[in-house]
GROMACS .gro file of C-alpha atoms in nm:
model
  453
    1UNK     CA    1  10.722  13.899  15.476
    2UNK     CA    2  10.836  13.918  15.134
    3UNK     CA    3  10.849  13.549  15.153
    4UNK     CA    4  10.468  13.552  15.201
    5UNK     CA    5  10.392  13.803  14.912
    6UNK     CA    6  10.520  13.543  14.687
    7UNK     CA    7  10.352  13.234  14.791
    8UNK     CA    8  10.061  13.476  14.778
    9UNK     CA    9  10.052  13.559  14.464
   10UNK     CA   10  10.195  13.183  14.345
   11UNK     CA   11   9.818  13.026  14.549
   12UNK     CA   12   9.645  13.259  14.360
   13UNK     CA   13   9.790  13.211  13.968
   14UNK     CA   14   9.715  12.904  14.052
   15UNK     CA   15   9.394  12.914  14.126
   16UNK     CA   16   9.374  13.123  13.838
   17UNK     CA   17   9.518  12.929  13.614
   18UNK     CA   18   9.264  12.654  13.744
   19UNK     CA   19   8.974  12.849  13.650
   20UNK     CA   20   9.051  12.974  13.328
   21UNK     CA   21   9.147  12.580  13.255
   22UNK     CA   22   8.849  12.457  13.363
   23UNK     CA   23   8.619  12.756  13.173
   24UNK     CA   24   8.804  12.613  12.852
   25UNK     CA   25   8.707  12.231  12.983
   26UNK     CA   26   8.373  12.366  13.019
   27UNK     CA   27   8.373  12.488  12.689
   28UNK     CA   28   8.498  12.125  12.481
   29UNK     CA   29   8.262  11.838  12.452
   30UNK     CA   30   8.407  11.662  12.750
   31UNK     CA   31   8.268  11.357  13.015
   32UNK     CA   32   8.232  11.463  13.376
   33UNK     CA   33   8.523  11.182  13.378
   34UNK     CA   34   8.725  11.425  13.183
   35UNK     CA   35   8.662  11.787  13.320
   36UNK     CA   36   8.746  11.615  13.656
   37UNK     CA   37   9.037  11.440  13.594
   38UNK     CA   38   9.214  11.755  13.468
   39UNK     CA   39   9.085  11.955  13.703
   40UNK     CA   40   9.273  11.710  13.933
   41UNK     CA   41   9.581  11.786  13.770
   42UNK     CA   42   9.558  12.154  13.739
   43UNK     CA   43   9.519  12.129  14.106
   44UNK     CA   44   9.787  11.901  14.233
   45UNK     CA   45  10.061  11.954  13.992
   46UNK     CA   46  10.002  12.256  13.837
   47UNK     CA   47  10.361  12.331  13.680
   48UNK     CA   48  10.294  12.019  13.511
   49UNK     CA   49   9.906  12.035  13.407
   50UNK     CA   50   9.945  12.396  13.238
   51UNK     CA   51  10.177  12.317  13.008
   52UNK     CA   52  10.068  11.926  12.939
   53UNK     CA   53   9.750  12.089  12.872
   54UNK     CA   54   9.832  12.338  12.627
   55UNK     CA   55   9.932  12.043  12.427
   56UNK     CA   56   9.764  11.806  12.497
   57UNK     CA   57   9.450  11.899  12.651
   58UNK     CA   58   9.275  12.077  12.325
   59UNK     CA   59   8.988  11.798  12.109
   60UNK     CA   60   8.801  12.017  11.870
   61UNK     CA   61   9.073  12.322  11.694
   62UNK     CA   62   8.695  12.521  11.523
   63UNK     CA   63   8.987  12.762  11.364
   64UNK     CA   64   9.260  12.595  11.279
   65UNK     CA   65   9.057  12.299  11.117
   66UNK     CA   66   8.782  12.370  10.895
   67UNK     CA   67   8.464  12.154  10.876
   68UNK     CA   68   8.473  11.935  10.580
   69UNK     CA   69   8.286  12.091  10.254
   70UNK     CA   70   8.115  11.740  10.127
   71UNK     CA   71   7.995  11.738   9.792
   72UNK     CA   72   7.736  11.450   9.798
   73UNK     CA   73   7.608  11.644  10.103
   74UNK     CA   74   7.193  11.679  10.063
   75UNK     CA   75   7.025  11.651  10.375
   76UNK     CA   76   6.785  11.366  10.459
   77UNK     CA   77   6.765  11.154  10.135
   78UNK     CA   78   6.576  10.849  10.227
   79UNK     CA   79   6.803  10.629  10.450
   80UNK     CA   80   6.870  10.258  10.353
   81UNK     CA   81   6.915  10.215  10.725
   82UNK     CA   82   6.897  10.334  11.108
   83UNK     CA   83   7.213  10.406  11.091
   84UNK     CA   84   7.203  10.575  10.743
   85UNK     CA   85   6.978  10.783  10.945
   86UNK     CA   86   7.126  10.842  11.211
   87UNK     CA   87   7.410  10.949  11.030
   88UNK     CA   88   7.257  11.155  10.781
   89UNK     CA   89   7.114  11.396  11.135
   90UNK     CA   90   7.469  11.436  11.205
   91UNK     CA   91   7.515  11.627  10.883
   92UNK     CA   92   7.723  11.332  10.665
   93UNK     CA   93   7.712  11.194  10.369
   94UNK     CA   94   7.433  10.933  10.259
   95UNK     CA   95   7.445  10.551  10.219
   96UNK     CA   96   7.547  10.560   9.874
   97UNK     CA   97   7.471  10.186   9.703
   98UNK     CA   98   7.489  10.026   9.387
   99UNK     CA   99   7.929  10.063   9.488
  100UNK     CA  100   8.212   9.801   9.402
  101UNK     CA  101   8.378   9.686   9.747
  102UNK     CA  102   8.702   9.429   9.807
  103UNK     CA  103   8.757   9.299  10.125
  104UNK     CA  104   9.161   9.286  10.173
  105UNK     CA  105   9.223   8.934  10.477
  106UNK     CA  106   9.540   8.907  10.401
  107UNK     CA  107   9.903   9.071  10.373
  108UNK     CA  108   9.990   8.973  10.023
  109UNK     CA  109   9.627   9.093   9.903
  110UNK     CA  110   9.701   9.409  10.054
  111UNK     CA  111  10.039   9.518   9.916
  112UNK     CA  112   9.939   9.417   9.535
  113UNK     CA  113   9.607   9.578   9.621
  114UNK     CA  114   9.823   9.845   9.705
  115UNK     CA  115  10.090   9.825   9.436
  116UNK     CA  116   9.712   9.756   9.206
  117UNK     CA  117   9.605  10.102   9.254
  118UNK     CA  118   9.897  10.276   9.228
  119UNK     CA  119   9.990  10.093   8.871
  120UNK     CA  120   9.656  10.165   8.775
  121UNK     CA  121   9.648  10.559   8.832
  122UNK     CA  122   9.628  10.741   8.526
  123UNK     CA  123   9.616  11.147   8.604
  124UNK     CA  124   9.619  11.171   8.988
  125UNK     CA  125   9.736  10.953   9.318
  126UNK     CA  126   9.616  11.088   9.700
  127UNK     CA  127   9.813  10.909  10.013
  128UNK     CA  128   9.724  10.950  10.312
  129UNK     CA  129   9.888  10.795  10.598
  130UNK     CA  130   9.991  10.782  10.998
  131UNK     CA  131  10.259  10.542  10.959
  132UNK     CA  132  10.468  10.498  10.608
  133UNK     CA  133  10.753  10.255  10.744
  134UNK     CA  134  11.152  10.286  10.682
  135UNK     CA  135  11.110   9.925  10.565
  136UNK     CA  136  11.126   9.766  10.239
  137UNK     CA  137  10.725   9.799  10.190
  138UNK     CA  138  10.798  10.174  10.253
  139UNK     CA  139  11.077  10.209  10.029
  140UNK     CA  140  10.852  10.004   9.779
  141UNK     CA  141  10.557  10.211   9.778
  142UNK     CA  142  10.739  10.513   9.739
  143UNK     CA  143  10.944  10.359   9.469
  144UNK     CA  144  10.584  10.319   9.296
  145UNK     CA  145  10.485  10.655   9.361
  146UNK     CA  146  10.827  10.761   9.222
  147UNK     CA  147  10.775  10.538   8.877
  148UNK     CA  148  10.446  10.726   8.842
  149UNK     CA  149  10.512  11.059   8.912
  150UNK     CA  150  10.826  11.045   8.623
  151UNK     CA  151  10.552  10.897   8.380
  152UNK     CA  152  10.333  11.232   8.463
  153UNK     CA  153  10.121  11.113   8.705
  154UNK     CA  154  10.012  11.421   8.993
  155UNK     CA  155  10.131  11.269   9.319
  156UNK     CA  156  10.040  11.392   9.647
  157UNK     CA  157  10.109  11.177   9.966
  158UNK     CA  158  10.027  11.327  10.344
  159UNK     CA  159  10.145  11.172  10.641
  160UNK     CA  160  10.138  11.244  11.026
  161UNK     CA  161  10.442  11.357  11.185
  162UNK     CA  162  10.409  11.196  11.508
  163UNK     CA  163  10.323  10.827  11.292
  164UNK     CA  164  10.567  10.865  11.094
  165UNK     CA  165  10.879  10.968  11.292
  166UNK     CA  166  11.142  10.757  11.064
  167UNK     CA  167  11.042  10.709  10.688
  168UNK     CA  168  11.250  10.595  10.405
  169UNK     CA  169  11.390  10.914  10.373
  170UNK     CA  170  11.599  10.893  10.010
  171UNK     CA  171  11.290  10.750   9.892
  172UNK     CA  172  11.095  11.042   9.958
  173UNK     CA  173  11.341  11.267   9.856
  174UNK     CA  174  11.407  11.110   9.507
  175UNK     CA  175  10.926  11.095   9.484
  176UNK     CA  176  11.046  11.534   9.552
  177UNK     CA  177  11.274  11.538   9.342
  178UNK     CA  178  11.023  11.403   9.035
  179UNK     CA  179  10.835  11.700   9.158
  180UNK     CA  180  10.603  11.480   9.344
  181UNK     CA  181  10.451  11.679   9.632
  182UNK     CA  182  10.518  11.522  10.009
  183UNK     CA  183  10.420  11.659  10.320
  184UNK     CA  184  10.320  11.629  10.692
  185UNK     CA  185  10.072  11.622  10.908
  186UNK     CA  186  10.046  11.852  11.194
  187UNK     CA  187  10.451  11.899  11.239
  188UNK     CA  188  10.621  11.969  11.572
  189UNK     CA  189  10.735  12.339  11.557
  190UNK     CA  190  10.356  12.446  11.563
  191UNK     CA  191  10.208  12.773  11.819
  192UNK     CA  192  10.156  12.536  12.176
  193UNK     CA  193   9.769  12.639  12.184
  194UNK     CA  194   9.689  12.484  11.858
  195UNK     CA  195   9.676  12.163  12.056
  196UNK     CA  196   9.865  11.959  11.751
  197UNK     CA  197  10.056  11.728  11.969
  198UNK     CA  198   9.722  11.514  12.089
  199UNK     CA  199   9.491  11.558  11.773
  200UNK     CA  200   9.731  11.288  11.542
  201UNK     CA  201   9.568  11.224  11.154
  202UNK     CA  202   9.503  10.825  11.208
  203UNK     CA  203   9.367  10.845  10.886
  204UNK     CA  204   9.522  10.597  10.542
  205UNK     CA  205   9.433  10.643  10.203
  206UNK     CA  206   9.497  10.579   9.830
  207UNK     CA  207   9.299  10.758   9.613
  208UNK     CA  208   9.338  10.671   9.166
  209UNK     CA  209   9.230  10.931   8.952
  210UNK     CA  210   8.960  11.043   9.226
  211UNK     CA  211   8.814  10.746   9.105
  212UNK     CA  212   8.928  10.405   9.317
  213UNK     CA  213   9.072  10.379   9.659
  214UNK     CA  214   9.239  10.128   9.903
  215UNK     CA  215   9.168  10.226  10.270
  216UNK     CA  216   9.092  10.057  10.614
  217UNK     CA  217   9.299   9.950  10.947
  218UNK     CA  218   9.629   9.945  10.740
  219UNK     CA  219   9.941  10.148  10.720
  220UNK     CA  220  10.272  10.067  10.489
  221UNK     CA  221  10.492   9.926  10.679
  222UNK     CA  222  10.575   9.510  10.627
  223UNK     CA  223  10.395   9.470  10.975
  224UNK     CA  224  10.059   9.526  10.795
  225UNK     CA  225  10.137   9.442  10.365
  226UNK     CA  226  10.421   9.276  10.280
  227UNK     CA  227  10.392   9.026   9.914
  228UNK     CA  228  10.701   8.830  10.134
  229UNK     CA  229  10.513   8.810  10.478
  230UNK     CA  230  10.613   8.700  10.782
  231UNK     CA  231  10.554   8.563  11.129
  232UNK     CA  232  10.614   8.912  11.213
  233UNK     CA  233  10.293   9.059  11.006
  234UNK     CA  234   9.993   9.147  11.150
  235UNK     CA  235   9.597   9.035  11.159
  236UNK     CA  236   9.447   9.350  10.949
  237UNK     CA  237   9.185   9.433  10.763
  238UNK     CA  238   9.140   9.670  10.480
  239UNK     CA  239   8.927   9.715  10.139
  240UNK     CA  240   8.895   9.857   9.791
  241UNK     CA  241   8.630  10.132   9.714
  242UNK     CA  242   8.482  10.231   9.349
  243UNK     CA  243   8.186  10.439   9.289
  244UNK     CA  244   8.058  10.777   9.352
  245UNK     CA  245   8.070  10.682   9.748
  246UNK     CA  246   8.484  10.750   9.644
  247UNK     CA  247   8.401  11.151   9.683
  248UNK     CA  248   8.383  11.119  10.023
  249UNK     CA  249   8.740  11.035  10.085
  250UNK     CA  250   8.832  11.299   9.814
  251UNK     CA  251   8.670  11.509  10.017
  252UNK     CA  252   8.860  11.373  10.359
  253UNK     CA  253   9.209  11.411  10.154
  254UNK     CA  254   9.134  11.744  10.018
  255UNK     CA  255   9.014  11.937  10.402
  256UNK     CA  256   9.348  11.761  10.548
  257UNK     CA  257   9.563  11.875  10.256
  258UNK     CA  258   9.467  12.174  10.244
  259UNK     CA  259   9.533  12.204  10.602
  260UNK     CA  260   9.904  12.110  10.584
  261UNK     CA  261   9.955  12.297  10.302
  262UNK     CA  262   9.722  12.552  10.309
  263UNK     CA  263   9.596  12.579   9.991
  264UNK     CA  264   9.252  12.472   9.851
  265UNK     CA  265   9.235  12.191   9.573
  266UNK     CA  266   8.941  12.020   9.390
  267UNK     CA  267   8.863  11.682   9.369
  268UNK     CA  268   8.601  11.561   9.178
  269UNK     CA  269   8.445  11.229   9.163
  270UNK     CA  270   8.353  11.070   8.833
  271UNK     CA  271   8.068  10.889   8.683
  272UNK     CA  272   8.178  10.553   8.795
  273UNK     CA  273   8.169  10.284   8.495
  274UNK     CA  274   8.030   9.957   8.658
  275UNK     CA  275   7.814   9.955   8.945
  276UNK     CA  276   7.860   9.678   9.221
  277UNK     CA  277   7.600   9.554   9.503
  278UNK     CA  278   7.754   9.707   9.851
  279UNK     CA  279   7.614  10.026   9.952
  280UNK     CA  280   7.824  10.190  10.183
  281UNK     CA  281   7.838  10.526  10.371
  282UNK     CA  282   8.192  10.726  10.474
  283UNK     CA  283   8.177  10.845  10.833
  284UNK     CA  284   8.465  11.023  10.866
  285UNK     CA  285   8.578  11.148  11.296
  286UNK     CA  286   8.779  11.421  11.425
  287UNK     CA  287   8.873  11.812  11.484
  288UNK     CA  288   8.745  11.865  11.173
  289UNK     CA  289   8.404  11.776  11.227
  290UNK     CA  290   8.053  11.899  11.387
  291UNK     CA  291   7.981  11.686  11.725
  292UNK     CA  292   8.100  11.327  11.746
  293UNK     CA  293   7.904  11.187  11.505
  294UNK     CA  294   8.089  10.848  11.531
  295UNK     CA  295   8.114  10.815  11.844
  296UNK     CA  296   7.740  10.890  11.908
  297UNK     CA  297   7.664  10.691  11.633
  298UNK     CA  298   7.796  10.419  11.803
  299UNK     CA  299   7.624  10.454  12.110
  300UNK     CA  300   7.236  10.456  11.947
  301UNK     CA  301   7.350  10.172  11.755
  302UNK     CA  302   7.485   9.956  12.023
  303UNK     CA  303   7.151  10.066  12.206
  304UNK     CA  304   6.906   9.960  11.951
  305UNK     CA  305   7.093   9.658  11.838
  306UNK     CA  306   6.892   9.376  11.947
  307UNK     CA  307   7.090   9.024  11.824
  308UNK     CA  308   7.445   9.066  11.744
  309UNK     CA  309   7.745   9.294  11.847
  310UNK     CA  310   8.075   9.199  11.716
  311UNK     CA  311   8.394   9.425  11.791
  312UNK     CA  312   8.759   9.355  11.699
  313UNK     CA  313   8.955   9.665  11.806
  314UNK     CA  314   9.369   9.637  11.888
  315UNK     CA  315   9.312   9.876  12.188
  316UNK     CA  316   8.998   9.852  12.384
  317UNK     CA  317   8.954  10.164  12.629
  318UNK     CA  318   8.625  10.271  12.573
  319UNK     CA  319   8.460  10.628  12.681
  320UNK     CA  320   8.222  10.577  12.975
  321UNK     CA  321   7.872  10.553  12.710
  322UNK     CA  322   8.030  10.298  12.506
  323UNK     CA  323   8.108  10.118  12.801
  324UNK     CA  324   7.795  10.145  12.939
  325UNK     CA  325   7.605  10.097  12.590
  326UNK     CA  326   7.821   9.736  12.532
  327UNK     CA  327   7.741   9.646  12.954
  328UNK     CA  328   7.356   9.693  12.916
  329UNK     CA  329   7.343   9.530  12.524
  330UNK     CA  330   7.536   9.181  12.720
  331UNK     CA  331   7.261   9.221  12.973
  332UNK     CA  332   6.939   9.249  12.728
  333UNK     CA  333   7.081   8.938  12.567
  334UNK     CA  334   7.226   9.078  12.279
  335UNK     CA  335   7.559   8.842  12.135
  336UNK     CA  336   7.877   9.115  12.239
  337UNK     CA  337   8.185   8.977  12.113
  338UNK     CA  338   8.512   9.148  12.178
  339UNK     CA  339   8.780   9.071  12.065
  340UNK     CA  340   9.092   9.175  12.076
  341UNK     CA  341   9.518   9.086  12.046
  342UNK     CA  342   9.633   8.848  12.334
  343UNK     CA  343   9.947   9.080  12.330
  344UNK     CA  344   9.928   9.414  12.145
  345UNK     CA  345  10.263   9.641  12.082
  346UNK     CA  346  10.131   9.953  12.370
  347UNK     CA  347  10.176   9.813  12.664
  348UNK     CA  348   9.984  10.054  12.808
  349UNK     CA  349   9.678   9.984  12.639
  350UNK     CA  350   9.716   9.592  12.710
  351UNK     CA  351   9.712   9.751  13.111
  352UNK     CA  352   9.438   9.976  13.070
  353UNK     CA  353   9.176   9.785  12.848
  354UNK     CA  354   9.156   9.477  13.176
  355UNK     CA  355   8.836   9.658  13.351
  356UNK     CA  356   8.674   9.731  13.083
  357UNK     CA  357   8.704   9.399  12.920
  358UNK     CA  358   8.595   9.229  13.248
  359UNK     CA  359   8.306   9.459  13.333
  360UNK     CA  360   8.196   9.335  12.973
  361UNK     CA  361   8.225   9.036  13.072
  362UNK     CA  362   8.061   8.989  13.386
  363UNK     CA  363   7.771   9.156  13.201
  364UNK     CA  364   7.736   8.868  12.996
  365UNK     CA  365   7.990   8.966  12.711
  366UNK     CA  366   8.245   8.694  12.527
  367UNK     CA  367   8.593   8.836  12.531
  368UNK     CA  368   8.799   8.653  12.235
  369UNK     CA  369   9.185   8.665  12.265
  370UNK     CA  370   9.370   8.649  11.941
  371UNK     CA  371   9.700   8.404  11.950
  372UNK     CA  372   9.856   8.370  11.621
  373UNK     CA  373  10.007   8.684  11.587
  374UNK     CA  374   9.950   9.101  11.702
  375UNK     CA  375   9.566   9.179  11.571
  376UNK     CA  376   9.574   9.507  11.451
  377UNK     CA  377   9.225   9.521  11.246
  378UNK     CA  378   8.987   9.785  11.308
  379UNK     CA  379   8.586   9.602  11.259
  380UNK     CA  380   8.232   9.537  11.397
  381UNK     CA  381   7.917   9.384  11.324
  382UNK     CA  382   7.625   9.509  11.463
  383UNK     CA  383   7.292   9.308  11.419
  384UNK     CA  384   7.231   9.398  10.971
  385UNK     CA  385   7.494   9.640  10.931
  386UNK     CA  386   7.912   9.647  10.970
  387UNK     CA  387   8.209   9.868  10.930
  388UNK     CA  388   8.498   9.879  10.907
  389UNK     CA  389   8.842  10.183  10.941
  390UNK     CA  390   9.098  10.313  11.111
  391UNK     CA  391   8.900  10.376  11.414
  392UNK     CA  392   9.023  10.160  11.731
  393UNK     CA  393   8.734  10.135  12.010
  394UNK     CA  394   8.893  10.337  12.252
  395UNK     CA  395   8.896  10.725  12.413
  396UNK     CA  396   9.173  10.817  12.142
  397UNK     CA  397   9.033  10.734  11.809
  398UNK     CA  398   8.658  10.823  11.908
  399UNK     CA  399   8.669  11.197  12.019
  400UNK     CA  400   9.003  11.256  11.930
  401UNK     CA  401   9.255  11.192  11.685
  402UNK     CA  402   9.145  11.232  11.254
  403UNK     CA  403   8.964  10.925  11.150
  404UNK     CA  404   8.689  10.703  10.889
  405UNK     CA  405   8.487  10.457  10.886
  406UNK     CA  406   8.318  10.287  10.629
  407UNK     CA  407   7.965  10.089  10.749
  408UNK     CA  408   7.819   9.844  10.523
  409UNK     CA  409   7.464   9.774  10.505
  410UNK     CA  410   7.387   9.510  10.229
  411UNK     CA  411   7.386   9.138  10.321
  412UNK     CA  412   7.675   9.014  10.090
  413UNK     CA  413   7.994   9.247  10.247
  414UNK     CA  414   7.795   9.207  10.605
  415UNK     CA  415   7.823   8.851  10.536
  416UNK     CA  416   8.190   8.852  10.421
  417UNK     CA  417   8.210   9.060  10.739
  418UNK     CA  418   8.093   8.802  10.963
  419UNK     CA  419   8.330   8.534  10.777
  420UNK     CA  420   8.581   8.718  10.861
  421UNK     CA  421   8.478   8.774  11.273
  422UNK     CA  422   8.385   8.362  11.256
  423UNK     CA  423   8.744   8.281  11.151
  424UNK     CA  424   8.934   8.506  11.407
  425UNK     CA  425   8.721   8.429  11.689
  426UNK     CA  426   8.751   8.031  11.600
  427UNK     CA  427   9.199   8.131  11.698
  428UNK     CA  428   9.093   8.263  11.989
  429UNK     CA  429   9.095   8.201  12.395
  430UNK     CA  430   8.837   8.275  12.604
  431UNK     CA  431   9.025   8.313  12.966
  432UNK     CA  432   8.998   8.622  13.105
  433UNK     CA  433   9.341   8.694  13.366
  434UNK     CA  434   9.192   8.779  13.690
  435UNK     CA  435   9.401   9.034  13.865
  436UNK     CA  436   9.508   9.022  14.215
  437UNK     CA  437   9.536   9.338  14.426
  438UNK     CA  438   9.747   9.581  14.346
  439UNK     CA  439   9.707   9.544  13.979
  440UNK     CA  440   9.315   9.615  14.015
  441UNK     CA  441   9.381   9.942  14.200
  442UNK     CA  442   9.660  10.024  13.978
  443UNK     CA  443   9.374  10.018  13.705
  444UNK     CA  444   9.091  10.153  13.907
  445UNK     CA  445   9.344  10.461  13.917
  446UNK     CA  446   9.463  10.466  13.543
  447UNK     CA  447   9.064  10.443  13.459
  448UNK     CA  448   8.995  10.777  13.668
  449UNK     CA  449   9.265  10.965  13.381
  450UNK     CA  450   9.203  10.780  13.102
  451UNK     CA  451   8.922  11.037  13.038
  452UNK     CA  452   9.240  11.304  13.003
  453UNK     CA  453   9.372  11.130  12.687
   0.00000   0.00000   0.00000
C-alpha cells in the first residue's frame, strides 16, 4: 500500500511538473515543434528533462536582461530599403547613410585591423568577444590592450564565460593589474532558473573612442586572425566601421556591460570627422531584444526576394519558417545558394544540416561545400541588400544567443559582398552526399529535437 501511494505521488508529481513546464513554454514565443519536443521530453524522461529545462529551456529573460536602450531610436524615419522599414517597425535603429565601411576578408588583414583600432584609441577601448583564445593571437591582443591601459586609455574587456573557458590567464592578470576592467558574461555560478547556460553572448566587437568599431564573425584567436597565417586559419569575414552608426554598437556594448558589471555606464559617439559612402543598419538579437526582429525580418526578406539569396554559414540548422521560406524561394525561381564548409569543427551541426540542405536542394537551391579550409563566415546577399555579422543560420543564433548583424544597402558594399561570395563559390563543390536509410532516420529524429535547442 505504501509503495502504491509513493508511486501515485510520483505520477501526479510528474503530471503537475509537465503541466507547469507546458505553461511556461506557452508563455515563451516558441515554434509548435519546440513546445511539443520539450513536452515529449518531459513526459518520457522527467528526471532528466526538468533540470535541463531549468538550465537550457528559457529563451527571453526580460527581468534579467533589460531591453537595449538605443540612442538612435526615433521611429519611422524615412526608410532607405524595404528591410530598413521592416526593422524600424520592430523598434530597431534606422539605417544610417554616409558611413565608412571596410570589409576585412583575410586573417592578416583582420589582425592588422584589430591592432590598428587598438593603437588608434586615445580615450577608451571597449571589447566584447565570445572567444578569446589562449594562443599567440590572444596573448598579443591582450598585451596590446595592456599597453594602452598603461598609457591611460580606459579599457573594458567582456568575454562569454562558456566561449572563453580558457583564456590567456597570465596576460589577462597583467591587464587587470593596470586597472583595466575584465569581466565574464554569464558566469557559471548563477541561479538555475536564469537559463544562463543556454543564453550565450556570441557578439564580437572592439570600439575605440566610441567612434570606430571592428566587428563581424571573427573571435580573437589564431584560427580567425594572425600576421603569420597557416593552413589552420579559417575563412571568415569582418569589417571596420566609422560614422554615426557606431553608436548602435556602443548601445549594445553598454547593455551587455551593465548586465555583467551591475553598473550603469554611458557611451556616446562623437560626431564623425569624415563621411563615407556606405548605408548600414545594425540589428542585434537575443534575450535583450523584444520579439525576434532579426529572425522575422529574415523570413520577410526571403519571401520578398526575386533575384538571389546567397547565404554563407558554418552551421545550417534553420528554424522551420526559415527553411520553408528558402524552399519556397527556390521553387519560385530565385537563385538560392547556400555555402557551408565541407566539414566544420562541430560534428553534431554537420550531422544535423543534412536533411535541411537536401530539402533546399530538392526545391532548386544549390549547395556549395567550401573545401580549402573551415568556413566560419556568417553573411548573406538578398537581391540588392547584404548582411554580415555573428549570426549563424541556425536555431541557436536566430532565437537564443546574443548576436549582432550589420545590414548594408548601398550598391558598392553589396557589390563587394557579392564579389566575396563569387570568390568563395569558385572554391566549392556542389555534390551533396546521399546518406543511407539509417542515417536519414537518425537525421529525422534529430530534427524533431532540434527546436529544443
